[in-house]
PDB file of C-alpha atoms and ligand atoms in Angstrom:
ATOM      1  CA  MET A1010     376.982  27.332 211.814  1.00  0.00           C
ATOM      2  CA  SER A1011     377.695  23.935 210.210  1.00  0.00           C
ATOM      3  CA  ALA A1012     374.812  22.187 208.499  1.00  0.00           C
ATOM      4  CA  ASN A1013     375.774  18.915 210.183  1.00  0.00           C
ATOM      5  CA  VAL A1014     377.496  17.796 213.342  1.00  0.00           C
ATOM      6  CA  ALA A1015     379.164  14.592 214.495  1.00  0.00           C
ATOM      7  CA  ILE A1016     377.710  13.139 217.706  1.00  0.00           C
ATOM      8  CA  PRO A1017     380.449  11.269 219.639  1.00  0.00           C
ATOM      9  CA  SER A1018     379.867   7.521 219.297  1.00  0.00           C
ATOM     10  CA  ASP A1019     380.252   6.966 223.051  1.00  0.00           C
ATOM     11  CA  MET A1020     377.456   9.501 223.631  1.00  0.00           C
ATOM     12  CA  VAL A1021     375.241   7.659 221.122  1.00  0.00           C
ATOM     13  CA  GLU A1022     376.016   4.352 222.858  1.00  0.00           C
ATOM     14  CA  ALA A1023     375.227   5.794 226.303  1.00  0.00           C
ATOM     15  CA  ILE A1024     371.837   7.032 225.061  1.00  0.00           C
ATOM     16  CA  ARG A1025     371.179   3.751 223.253  1.00  0.00           C
ATOM     17  CA  ASP A1026     371.863   1.828 226.474  1.00  0.00           C
ATOM     18  CA  ALA A1027     369.926   4.271 228.703  1.00  0.00           C
ATOM     19  CA  ARG A1028     366.983   2.873 230.643  1.00  0.00           C
ATOM     20  CA  HIS A1029     365.638   6.392 231.286  1.00  0.00           C
ATOM     21  CA  LEU A1030     366.575   9.514 229.325  1.00  0.00           C
ATOM     22  CA  CYS A1031     365.697  12.869 230.942  1.00  0.00           C
ATOM     23  CA  VAL A1032     365.720  15.898 228.639  1.00  0.00           C
ATOM     24  CA  LEU A1033     365.590  19.547 229.738  1.00  0.00           C
ATOM     25  CA  THR A1034     364.876  22.141 227.051  1.00  0.00           C
ATOM     26  CA  GLY A1035     365.108  25.919 227.049  1.00  0.00           C
ATOM     27  CA  ALA A1036     364.288  28.741 224.673  1.00  0.00           C
ATOM     28  CA  GLY A1037     367.138  27.744 222.359  1.00  0.00           C
ATOM     29  CA  ILE A1038     365.225  24.724 221.059  1.00  0.00           C
ATOM     30  CA  SER A1039     362.456  27.018 219.789  1.00  0.00           C
ATOM     31  CA  ALA A1040     364.810  29.663 218.364  1.00  0.00           C
ATOM     32  CA  GLU A1041     364.816  27.948 214.944  1.00  0.00           C
ATOM     33  CA  SER A1042     361.007  28.157 214.969  1.00  0.00           C
ATOM     34  CA  GLY A1043     361.360  31.942 215.121  1.00  0.00           C
ATOM     35  CA  VAL A1044     360.504  32.249 218.821  1.00  0.00           C
ATOM     36  CA  PRO A1045     362.951  34.742 220.404  1.00  0.00           C
ATOM     37  CA  THR A1046     365.003  33.436 223.316  1.00  0.00           C
ATOM     38  CA  PHE A1047     365.024  35.368 226.576  1.00  0.00           C
ATOM     39  CA  ARG A1048     368.620  36.480 226.647  1.00  0.00           C
ATOM     40  CA  ASP A1049     369.203  37.181 222.993  1.00  0.00           C
ATOM     41  CA  ALA A1050     368.782  40.883 222.302  1.00  0.00           C
ATOM     42  CA  HIS A1051     365.094  41.662 221.836  1.00  0.00           C
ATOM     43  CA  THR A1052     364.315  43.365 218.572  1.00  0.00           C
ATOM     44  CA  GLY A1053     361.720  46.015 217.677  1.00  0.00           C
ATOM     45  CA  LEU A1054     358.895  46.867 220.048  1.00  0.00           C
ATOM     46  CA  TRP A1055     360.360  45.041 223.031  1.00  0.00           C
ATOM     47  CA  SER A1056     364.024  45.963 222.600  1.00  0.00           C
ATOM     48  CA  GLN A1057     363.728  48.545 225.390  1.00  0.00           C
ATOM     49  CA  TYR A1058     362.394  45.981 227.865  1.00  0.00           C
ATOM     50  CA  ARG A1059     364.072  43.035 229.559  1.00  0.00           C
ATOM     51  CA  PRO A1060     361.797  39.998 230.036  1.00  0.00           C
ATOM     52  CA  GLN A1061     362.967  40.002 233.622  1.00  0.00           C
ATOM     53  CA  ASP A1062     361.244  43.424 233.974  1.00  0.00           C
ATOM     54  CA  LEU A1063     357.951  42.232 232.453  1.00  0.00           C
ATOM     55  CA  ALA A1064     357.586  38.659 233.686  1.00  0.00           C
ATOM     56  CA  THR A1065     356.947  39.445 237.351  1.00  0.00           C
ATOM     57  CA  ALA A1066     353.775  39.827 239.450  1.00  0.00           C
ATOM     58  CA  ASP A1067     354.935  43.315 240.510  1.00  0.00           C
ATOM     59  CA  ALA A1068     355.351  44.440 236.884  1.00  0.00           C
ATOM     60  CA  PHE A1069     351.909  43.024 236.137  1.00  0.00           C
ATOM     61  CA  LEU A1070     350.231  44.868 239.024  1.00  0.00           C
ATOM     62  CA  ARG A1071     352.131  48.049 238.114  1.00  0.00           C
ATOM     63  CA  ASP A1072     351.006  47.959 234.487  1.00  0.00           C
ATOM     64  CA  PRO A1073     348.780  44.997 233.556  1.00  0.00           C
ATOM     65  CA  GLU A1074     348.094  46.422 230.113  1.00  0.00           C
ATOM     66  CA  LEU A1075     351.818  46.628 229.226  1.00  0.00           C
ATOM     67  CA  VAL A1076     352.467  43.071 230.441  1.00  0.00           C
ATOM     68  CA  TRP A1077     349.421  41.766 228.598  1.00  0.00           C
ATOM     69  CA  ARG A1078     350.566  43.575 225.443  1.00  0.00           C
ATOM     70  CA  TRP A1079     353.886  41.680 225.667  1.00  0.00           C
ATOM     71  CA  TYR A1080     352.127  38.345 226.207  1.00  0.00           C
ATOM     72  CA  HIS A1081     349.623  38.961 223.416  1.00  0.00           C
ATOM     73  CA  TRP A1082     352.567  39.783 221.145  1.00  0.00           C
ATOM     74  CA  ARG A1083     354.316  36.536 222.167  1.00  0.00           C
ATOM     75  CA  GLN A1084     351.098  34.478 221.859  1.00  0.00           C
ATOM     76  CA  ASN A1085     350.527  35.764 218.308  1.00  0.00           C
ATOM     77  CA  LEU A1086     354.151  35.127 217.358  1.00  0.00           C
ATOM     78  CA  ILE A1087     354.153  31.597 218.841  1.00  0.00           C
ATOM     79  CA  ALA A1088     350.763  30.734 217.287  1.00  0.00           C
ATOM     80  CA  LYS A1089     352.380  31.343 213.865  1.00  0.00           C
ATOM     81  CA  ALA A1090     355.490  29.295 214.739  1.00  0.00           C
ATOM     82  CA  GLU A1091     355.903  25.666 213.737  1.00  0.00           C
ATOM     83  CA  PRO A1092     357.834  22.910 215.521  1.00  0.00           C
ATOM     84  CA  ASN A1093     361.338  22.767 214.030  1.00  0.00           C
ATOM     85  CA  PRO A1094     363.523  19.686 213.285  1.00  0.00           C
ATOM     86  CA  ALA A1095     364.769  19.721 216.891  1.00  0.00           C
ATOM     87  CA  HIS A1096     361.255  19.363 218.330  1.00  0.00           C
ATOM     88  CA  LEU A1097     360.433  16.682 215.750  1.00  0.00           C
ATOM     89  CA  ALA A1098     363.641  14.727 216.456  1.00  0.00           C
ATOM     90  CA  LEU A1099     362.889  14.756 220.201  1.00  0.00           C
ATOM     91  CA  ALA A1100     359.378  13.456 219.527  1.00  0.00           C
ATOM     92  CA  ARG A1101     360.921  10.662 217.422  1.00  0.00           C
ATOM     93  CA  LEU A1102     363.527   9.923 220.111  1.00  0.00           C
ATOM     94  CA  GLU A1103     360.710   9.263 222.594  1.00  0.00           C
ATOM     95  CA  ALA A1104     359.812   6.098 220.661  1.00  0.00           C
ATOM     96  CA  MET A1105     363.458   4.997 220.398  1.00  0.00           C
ATOM     97  CA  VAL A1106     364.338   4.708 224.099  1.00  0.00           C
ATOM     98  CA  PRO A1107     362.632   2.770 226.914  1.00  0.00           C
ATOM     99  CA  ARG A1108     361.638   5.985 228.688  1.00  0.00           C
ATOM    100  CA  LEU A1109     362.082   9.692 227.893  1.00  0.00           C
ATOM    101  CA  THR A1110     360.971  12.370 230.379  1.00  0.00           C
ATOM    102  CA  LEU A1111     360.850  15.793 228.725  1.00  0.00           C
ATOM    103  CA  ILE A1112     361.034  18.820 231.026  1.00  0.00           C
ATOM    104  CA  THR A1113     360.654  22.106 229.194  1.00  0.00           C
ATOM    105  CA  GLN A1114     361.185  25.638 230.478  1.00  0.00           C
ATOM    106  CA  ASN A1115     359.384  26.844 227.368  1.00  0.00           C
ATOM    107  CA  VAL A1116     355.778  27.961 227.470  1.00  0.00           C
ATOM    108  CA  ASP A1117     355.163  27.697 223.712  1.00  0.00           C
ATOM    109  CA  GLY A1118     353.618  24.213 223.482  1.00  0.00           C
ATOM    110  CA  LEU A1119     355.815  23.351 220.461  1.00  0.00           C
ATOM    111  CA  HIS A1120     356.974  20.015 221.911  1.00  0.00           C
ATOM    112  CA  GLN A1121     353.382  18.812 222.158  1.00  0.00           C
ATOM    113  CA  ARG A1122     352.644  20.050 218.629  1.00  0.00           C
ATOM    114  CA  ALA A1123     355.706  18.099 217.427  1.00  0.00           C
ATOM    115  CA  GLY A1124     354.257  14.889 218.934  1.00  0.00           C
ATOM    116  CA  SER A1125     356.090  14.585 222.266  1.00  0.00           C
ATOM    117  CA  THR A1126     353.691  13.040 224.778  1.00  0.00           C
ATOM    118  CA  GLU A1127     355.374  13.046 228.197  1.00  0.00           C
ATOM    119  CA  VAL A1128     356.011  16.828 228.465  1.00  0.00           C
ATOM    120  CA  THR A1129     356.378  18.618 231.807  1.00  0.00           C
ATOM    121  CA  GLU A1130     355.885  22.393 231.429  1.00  0.00           C
ATOM    122  CA  PHE A1131     358.168  23.666 234.169  1.00  0.00           C
ATOM    123  CA  HIS A1132     357.215  27.313 233.620  1.00  0.00           C
ATOM    124  CA  GLY A1133     353.589  26.850 232.519  1.00  0.00           C
ATOM    125  CA  ASN A1134     351.977  27.554 229.158  1.00  0.00           C
ATOM    126  CA  ILE A1135     351.494  30.937 227.492  1.00  0.00           C
ATOM    127  CA  PHE A1136     348.108  29.948 226.064  1.00  0.00           C
ATOM    128  CA  VAL A1137     346.636  29.187 229.492  1.00  0.00           C
ATOM    129  CA  ASN A1138     345.038  32.050 231.441  1.00  0.00           C
ATOM    130  CA  ARG A1139     344.576  32.078 235.198  1.00  0.00           C
ATOM    131  CA  CYS A1140     342.694  34.221 237.708  1.00  0.00           C
ATOM    132  CA  PHE A1141     345.336  36.466 239.299  1.00  0.00           C
ATOM    133  CA  ILE A1142     343.675  36.084 242.700  1.00  0.00           C
ATOM    134  CA  GLU A1143     342.581  32.420 242.744  1.00  0.00           C
ATOM    135  CA  GLY A1144     345.247  31.025 240.393  1.00  0.00           C
ATOM    136  CA  LEU A1145     342.623  28.783 238.780  1.00  0.00           C
ATOM    137  CA  GLU A1146     342.698  28.204 235.038  1.00  0.00           C
ATOM    138  CA  ILE A1147     339.998  30.270 233.319  1.00  0.00           C
ATOM    139  CA  GLU A1148     338.611  30.923 229.880  1.00  0.00           C
ATOM    140  CA  CYS A1149     338.482  34.643 229.161  1.00  0.00           C
ATOM    141  CA  ASP A1150     338.071  36.941 226.193  1.00  0.00           C
ATOM    142  CA  LYS A1151     341.538  36.992 224.659  1.00  0.00           C
ATOM    143  CA  ASP A1152     340.794  40.064 222.560  1.00  0.00           C
ATOM    144  CA  THR A1153     340.467  42.498 225.443  1.00  0.00           C
ATOM    145  CA  ALA A1154     343.578  44.506 226.350  1.00  0.00           C
ATOM    146  CA  VAL A1155     343.428  43.284 229.959  1.00  0.00           C
ATOM    147  CA  PRO A1156     341.328  40.091 230.256  1.00  0.00           C
ATOM    148  CA  THR A1157     339.400  39.580 233.492  1.00  0.00           C
ATOM    149  CA  CYS A1158     338.324  36.518 235.435  1.00  0.00           C
ATOM    150  CA  PRO A1159     334.703  35.565 234.563  1.00  0.00           C
ATOM    151  CA  ALA A1160     334.192  34.224 238.099  1.00  0.00           C
ATOM    152  CA  CYS A1161     335.412  37.080 240.306  1.00  0.00           C
ATOM    153  CA  GLY A1162     335.843  39.922 237.811  1.00  0.00           C
ATOM    154  CA  GLY A1163     339.450  40.386 238.938  1.00  0.00           C
ATOM    155  CA  LEU A1164     342.495  40.460 236.690  1.00  0.00           C
ATOM    156  CA  ALA A1165     343.328  37.469 234.523  1.00  0.00           C
ATOM    157  CA  ARG A1166     347.022  36.677 234.077  1.00  0.00           C
ATOM    158  CA  PRO A1167     349.027  34.485 231.696  1.00  0.00           C
ATOM    159  CA  GLY A1168     349.374  30.916 233.030  1.00  0.00           C
ATOM    160  CA  VAL A1169     353.166  31.088 233.147  1.00  0.00           C
ATOM    161  CA  VAL A1170     355.597  31.083 236.084  1.00  0.00           C
ATOM    162  CA  TRP A1171     357.019  34.554 236.683  1.00  0.00           C
ATOM    163  CA  PHE A1172     360.319  35.426 238.290  1.00  0.00           C
ATOM    164  CA  GLY A1173     360.065  35.009 242.053  1.00  0.00           C
ATOM    165  CA  GLU A1174     357.174  32.528 241.783  1.00  0.00           C
ATOM    166  CA  THR A1175     357.290  28.828 242.652  1.00  0.00           C
ATOM    167  CA  ILE A1176     357.287  26.047 240.084  1.00  0.00           C
ATOM    168  CA  PRO A1177     353.976  24.118 239.957  1.00  0.00           C
ATOM    169  CA  GLU A1178     354.327  21.307 242.531  1.00  0.00           C
ATOM    170  CA  VAL A1179     353.590  18.407 240.171  1.00  0.00           C
ATOM    171  CA  ALA A1180     356.022  19.738 237.550  1.00  0.00           C
ATOM    172  CA  LEU A1181     358.771  20.198 240.137  1.00  0.00           C
ATOM    173  CA  ASP A1182     358.233  16.745 241.619  1.00  0.00           C
ATOM    174  CA  THR A1183     358.252  15.118 238.170  1.00  0.00           C
ATOM    175  CA  ALA A1184     361.457  16.909 237.216  1.00  0.00           C
ATOM    176  CA  LEU A1185     363.305  16.152 240.455  1.00  0.00           C
ATOM    177  CA  THR A1186     362.265  12.495 240.348  1.00  0.00           C
ATOM    178  CA  ALA A1187     363.282  12.116 236.697  1.00  0.00           C
ATOM    179  CA  ALA A1188     366.637  13.853 237.215  1.00  0.00           C
ATOM    180  CA  ARG A1189     367.449  11.524 240.128  1.00  0.00           C
ATOM    181  CA  ASP A1190     366.244   8.389 238.320  1.00  0.00           C
ATOM    182  CA  CYS A1191     367.589   8.875 234.817  1.00  0.00           C
ATOM    183  CA  ASP A1192     370.841   7.405 233.578  1.00  0.00           C
ATOM    184  CA  PHE A1193     371.272   9.986 230.814  1.00  0.00           C
ATOM    185  CA  PHE A1194     370.437  13.703 231.224  1.00  0.00           C
ATOM    186  CA  LEU A1195     370.411  15.893 228.112  1.00  0.00           C
ATOM    187  CA  SER A1196     370.170  19.691 228.420  1.00  0.00           C
ATOM    188  CA  ILE A1197     369.207  21.476 225.183  1.00  0.00           C
ATOM    189  CA  GLY A1198     369.140  25.196 224.360  1.00  0.00           C
ATOM    190  CA  THR A1199     369.242  26.668 227.833  1.00  0.00           C
ATOM    191  CA  SER A1200     371.577  29.225 229.389  1.00  0.00           C
ATOM    192  CA  SER A1201     371.257  27.279 232.659  1.00  0.00           C
ATOM    193  CA  LEU A1202     370.916  30.544 234.571  1.00  0.00           C
ATOM    194  CA  VAL A1203     367.458  30.159 236.121  1.00  0.00           C
ATOM    195  CA  TYR A1204     366.926  27.800 239.068  1.00  0.00           C
ATOM    196  CA  PRO A1205     365.583  25.303 239.971  1.00  0.00           C
ATOM    197  CA  ALA A1206     365.656  24.126 236.313  1.00  0.00           C
ATOM    198  CA  ALA A1207     369.364  24.929 236.091  1.00  0.00           C
ATOM    199  CA  GLY A1208     370.081  22.599 239.017  1.00  0.00           C
ATOM    200  CA  LEU A1209     368.575  19.473 237.442  1.00  0.00           C
ATOM    201  CA  ALA A1210     371.771  18.528 235.594  1.00  0.00           C
ATOM    202  CA  ASP A1211     373.751  18.517 238.848  1.00  0.00           C
ATOM    203  CA  LEU A1212     371.096  16.375 240.490  1.00  0.00           C
ATOM    204  CA  ALA A1213     371.314  13.858 237.665  1.00  0.00           C
ATOM    205  CA  ARG A1214     375.111  13.827 237.750  1.00  0.00           C
ATOM    206  CA  GLU A1215     375.145  13.312 241.535  1.00  0.00           C
ATOM    207  CA  ALA A1216     372.784  10.378 241.040  1.00  0.00           C
ATOM    208  CA  GLY A1217     375.254   8.826 238.594  1.00  0.00           C
ATOM    209  CA  ALA A1218     373.776   9.843 235.239  1.00  0.00           C
ATOM    210  CA  VAL A1219     375.779  10.751 232.139  1.00  0.00           C
ATOM    211  CA  VAL A1220     375.135  14.461 231.481  1.00  0.00           C
ATOM    212  CA  ALA A1221     375.277  16.170 228.092  1.00  0.00           C
ATOM    213  CA  GLU A1222     374.450  19.572 226.639  1.00  0.00           C
ATOM    214  CA  ILE A1223     373.494  20.789 223.183  1.00  0.00           C
ATOM    215  CA  ASN A1224     373.839  24.557 222.786  1.00  0.00           C
ATOM    216  CA  SER A1225     374.711  26.832 219.882  1.00  0.00           C
ATOM    217  CA  GLN A1226     377.173  28.610 222.212  1.00  0.00           C
ATOM    218  CA  THR A1227     379.464  27.341 224.925  1.00  0.00           C
ATOM    219  CA  THR A1228     377.942  27.755 228.385  1.00  0.00           C
ATOM    220  CA  ASP A1229     379.638  28.083 231.782  1.00  0.00           C
ATOM    221  CA  LEU A1230     378.542  24.527 232.588  1.00  0.00           C
ATOM    222  CA  ALA A1231     379.945  22.967 229.380  1.00  0.00           C
ATOM    223  CA  CYS A1232     383.126  21.773 231.127  1.00  0.00           C
ATOM    224  CA  SER A1233     381.080  19.959 233.777  1.00  0.00           C
ATOM    225  CA  TYR A1234     379.201  17.833 231.228  1.00  0.00           C
ATOM    226  CA  ASN A1235     380.350  14.450 229.957  1.00  0.00           C
ATOM    227  CA  PHE A1236     379.491  15.733 226.457  1.00  0.00           C
ATOM    228  CA  ALA A1237     378.998  19.341 225.269  1.00  0.00           C
ATOM    229  CA  ILE A1238     377.837  19.611 221.655  1.00  0.00           C
ATOM    230  CA  GLN A1239     378.158  23.147 220.317  1.00  0.00           C
ATOM    231  CA  ALA A1240     375.593  23.204 217.530  1.00  0.00           C
ATOM    232  CA  GLN A1241     372.086  24.364 216.745  1.00  0.00           C
ATOM    233  CA  ALA A1242     369.513  22.033 218.233  1.00  0.00           C
ATOM    234  CA  GLY A1243     367.820  21.706 214.825  1.00  0.00           C
ATOM    235  CA  VAL A1244     371.044  20.210 213.464  1.00  0.00           C
ATOM    236  CA  ALA A1245     372.345  18.227 216.458  1.00  0.00           C
ATOM    237  CA  LEU A1246     369.127  16.411 217.415  1.00  0.00           C
ATOM    238  CA  PRO A1247     368.368  15.010 213.941  1.00  0.00           C
ATOM    239  CA  ALA A1248     372.052  13.966 213.797  1.00  0.00           C
ATOM    240  CA  LEU A1249     371.635  12.190 217.140  1.00  0.00           C
ATOM    241  CA  VAL A1250     368.520  10.345 215.941  1.00  0.00           C
ATOM    242  CA  ASN A1251     370.280   9.338 212.718  1.00  0.00           C
ATOM    243  CA  SER A1252     373.301   8.108 214.669  1.00  0.00           C
ATOM    244  CA  LEU A1253     371.033   6.026 216.911  1.00  0.00           C
ATOM    245  CA  LEU A1254     369.289   4.570 213.861  1.00  0.00           C
ATOM    246  CA  GLY A1255     372.656   3.879 212.243  1.00  0.00           C
ATOM    247  CA  HIS A1256     373.832   2.271 215.458  1.00  0.00           C
ATOM    248  CA  ARG A1257     370.797   0.031 215.449  1.00  0.00           C
ATOM    249  CA  ALA A1258     371.335  -0.904 211.816  1.00  0.00           C
ATOM    250  CA  ALA A1259     374.979  -1.733 212.561  1.00  0.00           C
ATOM    251  CA  LEU A1260     374.059  -4.087 215.413  1.00  0.00           C
TER     252      LEU A1260
HETATM  253  N1  APR B 537     370.171  25.680 219.310  1.00  0.00           N
HETATM  254  C1  APR B 537     370.677  25.420 220.541  1.00  0.00           C
HETATM  255  N2  APR B 537     370.837  26.367 221.498  1.00  0.00           N
HETATM  256  C2  APR B 537     370.470  27.638 221.184  1.00  0.00           C
HETATM  257  C3  APR B 537     369.939  27.990 219.923  1.00  0.00           C
HETATM  258  C4  APR B 537     369.792  26.946 218.966  1.00  0.00           C
HETATM  259  N3  APR B 537     369.298  27.184 217.738  1.00  0.00           N
HETATM  260  N4  APR B 537     369.675  29.340 219.923  1.00  0.00           N
HETATM  261  C5  APR B 537     370.020  29.806 221.149  1.00  0.00           C
HETATM  262  N5  APR B 537     370.508  28.788 221.886  1.00  0.00           N
HETATM  263  C6  APR B 537     370.950  28.832 223.289  1.00  0.00           C
HETATM  264  C7  APR B 537     371.634  30.115 223.712  1.00  0.00           C
HETATM  265  O1  APR B 537     373.043  30.002 223.507  1.00  0.00           O
HETATM  266  C8  APR B 537     371.294  30.151 225.205  1.00  0.00           C
HETATM  267  O2  APR B 537     372.278  29.434 225.962  1.00  0.00           O
HETATM  268  O3  APR B 537     369.770  28.751 224.055  1.00  0.00           O
HETATM  269  C9  APR B 537     369.972  29.407 225.301  1.00  0.00           C
HETATM  270  C10 APR B 537     368.786  30.320 225.553  1.00  0.00           C
HETATM  271  O4  APR B 537     368.977  30.865 226.827  1.00  0.00           O
HETATM  272  P1  APR B 537     367.863  31.835 227.461  1.00  0.00           P
HETATM  273  O5  APR B 537     367.454  32.858 226.459  1.00  0.00           O
HETATM  274  O6  APR B 537     368.391  32.256 228.791  1.00  0.00           O
HETATM  275  O7  APR B 537     366.582  30.895 227.654  1.00  0.00           O
HETATM  276  P2  APR B 537     366.366  29.813 228.785  1.00  0.00           P
HETATM  277  O8  APR B 537     367.642  29.148 229.188  1.00  0.00           O
HETATM  278  O9  APR B 537     365.257  28.929 228.338  1.00  0.00           O
HETATM  279  O10 APR B 537     365.842  30.725 230.001  1.00  0.00           O
HETATM  280  C11 APR B 537     365.420  30.037 231.161  1.00  0.00           C
HETATM  281  O11 APR B 537     364.610  32.116 232.061  1.00  0.00           O
HETATM  282  O12 APR B 537     363.644  34.097 231.461  1.00  0.00           O
HETATM  283  C12 APR B 537     363.408  32.883 232.109  1.00  0.00           C
HETATM  284  O13 APR B 537     361.369  31.734 232.305  1.00  0.00           O
HETATM  285  C13 APR B 537     362.336  32.125 231.388  1.00  0.00           C
HETATM  286  O14 APR B 537     362.212  29.778 230.881  1.00  0.00           O
HETATM  287  C14 APR B 537     363.060  30.917 230.824  1.00  0.00           C
HETATM  288  C15 APR B 537     364.256  30.777 231.740  1.00  0.00           C
END
């Protein structure tokens, strides 16, 4: 993978002139922080499981201890991770455009730790726990194998959105509004396989926005974007920020 990448000048200009930039991120933006993506082969303990078979309410009710073991493993791994240059560049970009709405499918909180302020967690946050019955956010003893709700004594669950569950209403409304209002939509590090997040780019395009993707691989949607940058996010986003700064200096 090249250590640098050229961002097309017309893409830089379109972002520079954007009134509202909407960014959607997926697991790929945290990959360089050491957080495994969902559809890269899982290594070690979890290689025999697919996330799709663990991140569901049915799987949780079938074996809450197994699902909690997976989430505890992920929480410990993410707690040791640091924001990478991609997260930091996005946080910097927020101060360089009139408005940047950041929608993340990630539950790791790394955007906030990198300094991004307007972050919409489309799939929740792995460090939040909720009562399985009431859905309310709760504080519970994180060291027990299967935490319980202090209010009702029932099961506590990770505060993330599982397959088959609905996106939190405020997060969905924010994302749909931003996708329809923005004039530049940038998708970063997502396989664009899971809806409704995967449909935001189309919404933005239909509303007249320029649509771009940064991904280390080519995706099925690459040909439908105005720009498709095949590069690691930790290389492409700093290059984009530098190009914008250079553009400014040249003006
Ligand atoms: N830079 C840019 N892109 C990367 C990098 C990187 N360093 N590493 C991996 N990628 C890309 C992969 O090519 C892939 O397209 O990131 C994408 C990761 O895809 P997934 O693992 O499917 O993750 P994501 O798109 O976020 O999944 C969406 O599915 O499992 C559910 O709820 C889960 O939020 C998740 C959703």
